[in-house]
Tab-separated table of C-alpha atoms and ligand atoms in Angstrom:
chain	number	residue	atom	x	y	z
A	1	MET	CA	28.982	-69.302	121.919
A	2	SER	CA	29.763	-73.074	121.307
A	3	GLN	CA	27.347	-75.461	121.102
A	4	LEU	CA	26.966	-78.952	121.566
A	5	VAL	CA	26.814	-80.663	117.912
A	6	ASP	CA	26.732	-84.488	117.290
A	7	THR	CA	28.527	-86.176	114.000
A	8	PHE	CA	24.739	-85.847	112.239
A	9	GLY	CA	24.664	-82.403	112.438
A	10	ARG	CA	21.855	-82.040	115.515
A	11	VAL	CA	21.995	-79.531	117.584
A	12	HIS	CA	21.326	-79.929	121.393
A	13	ARG	CA	19.536	-77.496	123.205
A	14	ASP	CA	17.184	-79.212	125.659
A	15	LEU	CA	18.909	-80.947	128.993
A	16	ARG	CA	16.783	-83.516	131.436
A	17	VAL	CA	18.190	-83.159	134.872
A	18	SER	CA	17.378	-86.066	137.184
A	19	VAL	CA	17.673	-84.262	140.988
A	20	THR	CA	16.792	-87.717	143.122
A	21	ASP	CA	16.210	-91.517	141.851
A	22	ARG	CA	13.691	-91.944	144.821
A	23	CYS	CA	9.845	-91.823	143.954
A	24	ASN	CA	6.623	-91.836	146.015
A	25	LEU	CA	4.787	-94.008	144.285
A	26	ARG	CA	5.861	-97.372	142.023
A	27	CYS	CA	3.920	-97.064	138.601
A	28	THR	CA	4.623	-100.790	137.710
A	29	TYR	CA	6.290	-100.146	134.167
A	30	CYS	CA	8.894	-97.571	136.107
A	31	MET	CA	10.122	-99.647	139.281
A	32	PRO	CA	8.955	-102.622	140.510
A	33	SER	CA	6.998	-102.077	144.447
A	34	ASP	CA	9.802	-103.460	146.194
A	35	PHE	CA	12.815	-101.771	144.498
A	36	ALA	CA	15.022	-100.795	146.681
A	37	ASP	CA	18.348	-100.424	144.700
A	38	TRP	CA	18.896	-96.761	144.956
A	39	LEU	CA	21.415	-94.476	144.148
A	40	PRO	CA	23.592	-93.784	147.288
A	41	GLY	CA	22.962	-90.669	149.024
A	42	ASP	CA	26.358	-89.154	148.875
A	43	HIS	CA	26.611	-89.676	144.720
A	44	LEU	CA	23.508	-87.662	144.694
A	45	LEU	CA	24.778	-84.025	143.192
A	46	SER	CA	23.931	-80.910	146.075
A	47	VAL	CA	22.406	-78.000	144.771
A	48	ASP	CA	26.131	-76.220	144.069
A	49	GLU	CA	27.186	-79.015	141.826
A	50	LEU	CA	24.299	-79.062	139.768
A	51	ILE	CA	24.502	-75.409	139.192
A	52	GLU	CA	27.889	-75.356	137.847
A	53	VAL	CA	27.215	-78.232	135.742
A	54	ILE	CA	23.567	-76.750	134.462
A	55	GLU	CA	25.655	-73.314	133.703
A	56	VAL	CA	28.493	-74.954	131.735
A	57	ALA	CA	25.669	-76.741	130.088
A	58	THR	CA	24.173	-73.071	128.922
A	59	GLU	CA	27.363	-71.849	127.849
A	60	ASN	CA	27.766	-74.154	125.304
A	61	GLY	CA	24.012	-73.942	124.050
A	62	ILE	CA	21.530	-75.473	125.932
A	63	THR	CA	18.579	-73.351	126.196
A	64	GLY	CA	16.068	-75.372	128.333
A	65	ILE	CA	16.465	-77.659	131.179
A	66	ARG	CA	13.627	-80.165	132.750
A	67	LEU	CA	14.301	-80.772	136.179
A	68	THR	CA	12.909	-84.511	136.775
A	69	GLY	CA	13.504	-88.013	138.735
A	70	GLY	CA	12.480	-90.171	140.762
A	71	GLU	CA	10.263	-87.371	141.552
A	72	PRO	CA	12.065	-84.442	141.801
A	73	LEU	CA	9.598	-82.849	144.365
A	74	LEU	CA	11.004	-85.332	146.719
A	75	ARG	CA	14.368	-83.175	146.713
A	76	PRO	CA	14.005	-81.036	149.502
A	77	ASP	CA	15.820	-77.971	147.752
A	78	ILE	CA	14.196	-78.322	144.879
A	79	VAL	CA	12.833	-74.699	145.186
A	80	GLU	CA	16.259	-73.460	145.740
A	81	ILE	CA	17.615	-75.513	142.386
A	82	VAL	CA	14.729	-73.561	140.453
A	83	ARG	CA	15.616	-70.569	141.385
A	84	ARG	CA	19.225	-70.539	141.185
A	85	ILE	CA	18.786	-72.106	137.642
A	86	ASN	CA	16.926	-69.046	137.048
A	87	GLU	CA	19.309	-66.642	138.375
A	88	LEU	CA	22.167	-67.782	135.615
A	89	PRO	CA	23.469	-65.198	133.241
A	90	LEU	CA	22.152	-67.034	130.145
A	91	LYS	CA	18.580	-67.617	131.925
A	92	PRO	CA	17.779	-71.307	130.095
A	93	ALA	CA	13.416	-72.228	130.502
A	94	ILE	CA	12.564	-74.024	133.012
A	95	SER	CA	10.079	-77.018	133.345
A	96	LEU	CA	9.362	-80.075	135.460
A	97	THR	CA	7.693	-83.495	135.297
A	98	THR	CA	6.185	-84.587	138.607
A	99	ASN	CA	3.479	-86.901	139.686
A	100	GLY	CA	1.878	-83.681	140.655
A	101	ILE	CA	1.649	-85.002	144.560
A	102	ARG	CA	3.218	-82.169	146.283
A	103	LEU	CA	2.199	-79.588	143.780
A	104	VAL	CA	-0.404	-78.397	146.082
A	105	GLY	CA	2.134	-77.376	149.094
A	106	MET	CA	4.770	-76.040	146.173
A	107	ALA	CA	3.193	-74.809	142.903
A	108	ALA	CA	3.377	-71.126	143.723
A	109	ASP	CA	6.927	-71.451	145.379
A	110	LEU	CA	8.308	-72.890	142.172
A	111	LYS	CA	6.715	-70.348	139.897
A	112	ALA	CA	8.095	-67.349	142.354
A	113	ALA	CA	11.268	-69.100	141.728
A	114	GLY	CA	11.141	-69.380	138.107
A	115	LEU	CA	9.559	-72.182	136.822
A	116	LYS	CA	7.589	-72.079	133.388
A	117	ARG	CA	5.989	-74.849	133.412
A	118	VAL	CA	5.051	-78.859	134.424
A	119	ASN	CA	4.252	-81.662	132.947
A	120	ILE	CA	2.439	-84.243	135.784
A	121	SER	CA	2.102	-87.923	134.915
A	122	LEU	CA	-1.730	-89.565	135.321
A	123	ASP	CA	-2.563	-93.116	133.534
A	124	THR	CA	-6.276	-93.165	135.179
A	125	LEU	CA	-9.078	-91.437	135.932
A	126	ASP	CA	-10.236	-94.431	138.581
A	127	ARG	CA	-8.941	-93.973	141.831
A	128	GLU	CA	-8.859	-97.912	142.800
A	129	ARG	CA	-7.157	-98.705	139.365
A	130	PHE	CA	-4.475	-95.553	140.265
A	131	LYS	CA	-3.810	-97.472	143.775
A	132	LYS	CA	-3.207	-100.895	141.591
A	133	LEU	CA	-1.032	-99.139	139.154
A	134	THR	CA	1.392	-97.078	141.786
A	135	PHE	CA	0.694	-99.206	144.275
A	136	ARG	CA	0.009	-95.915	146.563
A	137	ASP	CA	-3.290	-94.271	147.255
A	138	ARG	CA	-2.114	-90.791	146.058
A	139	PHE	CA	-5.090	-90.471	142.750
A	140	ASP	CA	-6.416	-87.110	144.804
A	141	ASP	CA	-3.146	-85.394	145.283
A	142	VAL	CA	-2.321	-85.715	141.644
A	143	ILE	CA	-5.761	-84.346	140.878
A	144	ALA	CA	-5.415	-81.688	143.255
A	145	GLY	CA	-1.381	-81.610	142.242
A	146	ILE	CA	-2.667	-80.397	138.526
A	147	GLU	CA	-5.269	-77.909	140.184
A	148	ALA	CA	-1.935	-76.354	141.790
A	149	ALA	CA	-0.048	-75.985	138.952
A	150	GLN	CA	-3.118	-74.374	137.084
A	151	ALA	CA	-3.618	-71.833	139.500
A	152	ALA	CA	-0.389	-71.143	139.768
A	153	GLU	CA	-0.244	-70.393	136.217
A	154	LEU	CA	2.593	-73.290	135.494
A	155	LEU	CA	1.079	-73.517	132.040
A	156	PRO	CA	0.086	-75.343	129.882
A	157	VAL	CA	-0.442	-78.005	132.223
A	158	LYS	CA	0.592	-81.161	130.161
A	159	VAL	CA	-0.580	-84.448	131.795
A	160	ASN	CA	1.228	-87.291	130.220
A	161	ALA	CA	-0.635	-91.219	130.453
A	162	VAL	CA	1.104	-94.365	129.433
A	163	LEU	CA	-1.935	-96.326	128.483
A	164	MET	CA	-1.438	-100.451	129.101
A	165	ARG	CA	-3.364	-103.110	127.161
A	166	GLY	CA	-5.882	-104.844	129.191
A	167	VAL	CA	-5.079	-102.442	132.538
A	168	ASN	CA	-6.070	-98.723	130.998
A	169	ASP	CA	-6.515	-98.802	127.633
A	170	GLU	CA	-9.834	-98.715	127.928
A	171	GLU	CA	-9.499	-94.750	129.491
A	172	ALA	CA	-8.019	-93.241	126.150
A	173	ILE	CA	-11.380	-91.413	124.920
A	174	PRO	CA	-12.343	-91.037	128.647
A	175	LEU	CA	-9.231	-89.408	129.368
A	176	LEU	CA	-8.872	-87.044	126.738
A	177	ARG	CA	-12.336	-85.704	127.333
A	178	HIS	CA	-11.600	-85.380	131.080
A	179	ALA	CA	-8.571	-83.455	129.885
A	180	ILE	CA	-10.319	-80.929	127.463
A	181	ALA	CA	-12.606	-80.383	129.965
A	182	HIS	CA	-10.073	-79.443	132.714
A	183	GLY	CA	-7.801	-77.497	130.563
A	184	TRP	CA	-5.110	-80.487	130.699
A	185	ASN	CA	-2.606	-80.859	127.540
A	186	LEU	CA	-3.160	-84.947	127.591
A	187	ARG	CA	-0.170	-86.663	125.849
A	188	PHE	CA	0.082	-90.370	125.623
A	189	ILE	CA	3.277	-91.924	125.525
A	190	GLU	CA	3.954	-95.285	124.389
A	191	GLN	CA	5.323	-97.775	126.957
A	192	MET	CA	9.260	-98.062	126.467
A	193	PRO	CA	11.653	-100.853	127.801
A	194	LEU	CA	13.010	-99.042	130.372
A	195	ASP	CA	11.034	-100.828	133.636
A	196	ALA	CA	13.231	-101.737	136.628
A	197	GLY	CA	11.578	-105.505	136.180
A	198	ASN	CA	12.699	-105.633	132.678
A	199	ALA	CA	8.822	-106.888	132.109
A	200	TRP	CA	8.320	-104.933	129.027
A	201	GLU	CA	6.895	-106.703	125.676
A	202	ARG	CA	6.732	-105.375	122.559
A	203	GLY	CA	3.316	-107.236	121.824
A	204	ASP	CA	1.766	-105.817	124.756
A	205	MET	CA	2.587	-102.092	124.089
A	206	VAL	CA	-0.286	-100.155	122.997
A	207	THR	CA	1.043	-98.404	119.903
A	208	ALA	CA	0.519	-95.272	118.826
A	209	ALA	CA	-1.383	-96.008	115.742
A	210	GLN	CA	-3.581	-97.917	117.839
A	211	ILE	CA	-4.028	-94.891	120.285
A	212	HIS	CA	-4.663	-92.475	117.302
A	213	GLU	CA	-7.386	-95.311	116.072
A	214	MET	CA	-9.037	-95.634	119.346
A	215	LEU	CA	-9.256	-91.568	120.138
A	216	GLU	CA	-10.287	-91.266	115.890
A	217	SER	CA	-13.481	-93.444	117.079
A	218	GLU	CA	-14.534	-90.676	119.261
A	219	PHE	CA	-12.688	-87.566	118.019
A	220	THR	CA	-11.796	-85.986	114.546
A	221	LEU	CA	-8.050	-85.361	114.786
A	222	THR	CA	-5.910	-83.079	112.250
A	223	PRO	CA	-2.444	-83.032	112.792
A	224	VAL	CA	-0.766	-79.659	114.013
A	225	PRO	CA	2.213	-78.613	111.835
A	226	SER	CA	5.770	-77.731	112.727
A	227	ARG	CA	6.613	-80.283	115.468
A	228	GLY	CA	10.182	-79.241	114.919
A	229	SER	CA	12.441	-81.454	117.800
A	230	ALA	CA	9.086	-81.503	119.845
A	231	PRO	CA	8.804	-85.809	121.114
A	232	ALA	CA	4.802	-85.791	120.688
A	233	GLU	CA	3.039	-85.656	117.179
A	234	GLU	CA	0.346	-83.352	118.595
A	235	PHE	CA	-2.931	-83.204	116.865
A	236	TYR	CA	-5.935	-80.753	117.019
A	237	VAL	CA	-9.247	-82.027	118.555
A	238	ASP	CA	-12.044	-81.477	116.286
A	239	GLY	CA	-10.758	-78.774	114.882
A	240	GLY	CA	-8.905	-76.876	117.758
A	241	PRO	CA	-8.332	-74.971	120.215
A	242	ALA	CA	-7.866	-78.046	122.591
A	243	THR	CA	-5.235	-80.735	121.476
A	244	VAL	CA	-3.824	-84.259	122.131
A	245	GLY	CA	-0.589	-85.523	121.642
A	246	ILE	CA	1.144	-88.882	121.062
A	247	ILE	CA	4.617	-89.872	121.463
A	248	ALA	CA	5.664	-92.602	119.325
A	249	SER	CA	9.040	-93.383	121.012
A	250	VAL	CA	9.200	-96.834	119.970
A	251	SER	CA	6.958	-97.689	116.862
A	252	LYS	CA	7.819	-94.168	115.041
A	253	PRO	CA	10.973	-92.947	116.708
A	254	PHE	CA	11.701	-89.230	116.317
A	255	CYS	CA	15.627	-89.560	117.195
A	256	GLU	CA	16.558	-87.679	113.797
A	257	ALA	CA	15.418	-84.928	115.423
A	258	CYS	CA	16.839	-85.375	118.981
A	259	ASP	CA	18.343	-82.433	120.636
A	260	ARG	CA	17.933	-83.757	124.055
A	261	LEU	CA	20.736	-84.485	126.531
A	262	ARG	CA	20.512	-86.046	130.087
A	263	LEU	CA	22.277	-85.674	133.376
A	264	THR	CA	21.625	-88.085	136.278
A	265	ALA	CA	21.046	-87.401	139.710
A	266	ASP	CA	24.821	-88.977	140.235
A	267	GLY	CA	26.089	-87.072	137.669
A	268	GLN	CA	26.617	-89.113	134.617
A	269	ILE	CA	25.603	-87.516	131.197
A	270	ARG	CA	24.008	-89.723	128.993
A	271	ASN	CA	23.397	-88.871	125.061
A	272	CYS	CA	20.077	-90.984	125.089
A	273	LEU	CA	17.436	-92.561	127.016
A	274	PHE	CA	18.619	-95.665	125.710
A	275	ALA	CA	22.359	-95.211	125.889
A	276	ARG	CA	24.256	-98.408	127.254
A	277	ASP	CA	27.608	-95.710	128.101
A	278	GLU	CA	27.513	-93.075	130.550
A	279	THR	CA	30.283	-90.019	130.689
A	280	ASP	CA	31.149	-89.582	134.463
A	281	ILE	CA	31.158	-85.831	135.701
A	282	ARG	CA	31.021	-86.384	139.176
A	283	HIS	CA	34.371	-87.300	139.654
A	284	VAL	CA	35.772	-84.053	137.439
A	285	ILE	CA	33.275	-82.033	139.931
A	286	ARG	CA	34.283	-83.258	143.198
A	287	ASP	CA	38.092	-83.216	142.042
A	288	GLU	CA	39.971	-80.598	144.564
A	289	SER	CA	43.180	-80.889	142.600
A	290	LEU	CA	41.202	-78.695	139.663
A	291	THR	CA	40.575	-74.778	139.641
A	292	THR	CA	37.659	-73.810	138.863
A	293	ASP	CA	38.381	-72.882	135.395
A	294	GLU	CA	40.124	-76.357	134.568
A	295	ARG	CA	36.847	-78.113	136.184
A	296	ARG	CA	34.450	-76.079	134.273
A	297	ALA	CA	36.429	-77.113	131.103
A	298	ARG	CA	36.342	-80.488	131.818
A	299	ILE	CA	32.944	-80.741	132.488
A	300	ALA	CA	32.555	-78.571	128.910
A	301	LYS	CA	34.593	-80.974	127.366
A	302	LEU	CA	33.018	-84.093	128.376
A	303	PHE	CA	29.555	-82.533	127.423
A	304	ALA	CA	31.213	-82.136	123.745
A	305	GLN	CA	32.360	-85.830	123.766
A	306	SER	CA	29.604	-87.590	124.976
A	307	THR	CA	27.453	-85.616	122.471
A	308	MET	CA	29.804	-86.534	119.853
A	309	GLU	CA	29.614	-90.385	120.710
A	310	LYS	CA	25.792	-90.326	119.884
A	311	LEU	CA	24.021	-92.792	118.348
A	312	ARG	CA	21.742	-92.091	115.150
A	313	GLY	CA	18.952	-93.831	116.879
A	314	HIS	CA	18.120	-95.636	120.221
A	315	GLY	CA	18.281	-98.806	118.711
A	316	VAL	CA	15.126	-100.044	120.315
A	317	ASN	CA	14.183	-102.185	117.231
A	318	ASP	CA	17.263	-103.847	115.996
A	319	PRO	CA	16.831	-106.890	116.912
A	320	LEU	CA	20.474	-106.938	119.123
A	321	PHE	CA	18.506	-104.253	121.000
A	322	ILE	CA	19.590	-104.370	125.228
A	323	GLN	CA	17.706	-102.445	127.162
A	324	PRO	CA	19.875	-100.288	129.784
A	325	THR	CA	20.764	-101.240	133.370
A	326	ARG	CA	19.162	-98.658	134.747
A	327	PRO	CA	15.548	-98.061	134.936
A	328	MET	CA	13.708	-95.155	133.935
A	329	SER	CA	13.543	-93.831	137.558
A	330	ALA	CA	17.356	-93.654	138.100
A	331	ILE	CA	18.136	-92.301	134.199
A	332	GLY	CA	15.181	-89.286	134.544
A	333	GLY	CA	12.087	-89.671	132.555
B	1	LIG	C1	10.245	-91.401	134.957
B	1	LIG	S1	8.944	-90.016	135.069
B	1	LIG	C2	9.785	-89.070	136.617
B	1	LIG	C3	9.238	-87.548	136.598
B	1	LIG	C4	7.954	-88.115	137.586
B	1	LIG	N1	8.283	-89.112	138.726
B	1	LIG	C5	6.481	-88.439	136.973
B	1	LIG	O1	5.792	-89.323	137.525
B	1	LIG	O2	6.589	-87.683	135.848
B	1	LIG	C6	8.750	-89.344	133.767
B	1	LIG	C7	7.649	-90.089	133.467
B	1	LIG	O3	8.147	-91.230	132.396
B	1	LIG	C8	7.579	-92.200	132.365
B	1	LIG	N2	7.576	-93.279	132.362
B	1	LIG	C9	8.324	-93.908	133.459
B	1	LIG	N3	8.377	-95.274	132.772
B	1	LIG	C10	8.024	-95.769	131.619
B	1	LIG	C11	8.110	-96.355	130.273
B	1	LIG	N4	8.734	-97.646	130.801
B	1	LIG	N5	7.562	-95.992	129.154
B	1	LIG	C12	6.998	-94.697	129.492
B	1	LIG	N6	6.746	-94.283	129.876
B	1	LIG	C13	7.854	-94.016	130.738
B	1	LIG	C14	6.330	-91.746	133.413
B	1	LIG	O4	4.709	-91.820	132.921
B	1	LIG	C15	6.498	-90.322	133.622
B	1	LIG	O5	5.473	-89.396	132.519
């Protein structure tokens, strides 16, 4: 089988697929509260289009599909998307990143359709702070969503938290304590320059080292060996079995082990979260002058081309770094 290998020898096995740029929260580090610059509806890939692209990707060595957004559970056909990916001949492992709000009604159906596990985002345990951080009063729905994911055995339930200085950084220890008590697999993610408001400040970022130091004041952290291509550095907490992950995307990039490609909801391949260029496949998918075989061959070629163009690193720490024009919500986190 052909593989997606770049000029640095990295083999790509993971495809992050954004199914929508819409979201039912307005997390301050992701989207301004009055954000209105949505993708045109007819640019979003249909289920058939998504499945064709994902099938071609699996024929080229992609073994894991992570569905994301925006908020992927806002897509009314999300269960069908999962089911159809699961029915593909090469059956990639399917996971999903969500804010959890709609999981109560959907977790069991998603599991039955073939979803393996979920990552749920939650930055605070304080209802009022949640409202301030997301501009929506949905804290209870997220907690209920996490419980629904556990009940549906979408395991392990990973909970992702972004800490912000002076906003929620005092919650590092309570979040970990709560996560351990409730069987969540907690991971802290450094805040990245991907907000639609361009408000990210390096000096304000709570770094992985600072998170580690805060946690070590309360817990003993021991590195879990064999990280592979995973973005999180995992630690046993007080000897285990509980663990905590720290994702140092900015302060300690892990680009040399990166095996990820991305597909935006409007059909653009991105070879890096921070890429400034995209490879358009929507026009190929919709080109009616092509036969199915020609179309699929073109899609495969564009995946290979985008992979070959991948840079050695994301460049966030380069003095000439320019933030991508698309915010995280439109790229797919
Ligand atoms: C963009 S969201 C999309 C999926 C889903 N709506 C969710 O809330 O998980 C995916 C992840 O990206 C994270 N994220 C968004 N903007 C970020 C930023 N500027 N820096 C770090 N993480 C960010 C969120 O916290 C979330 O865990």
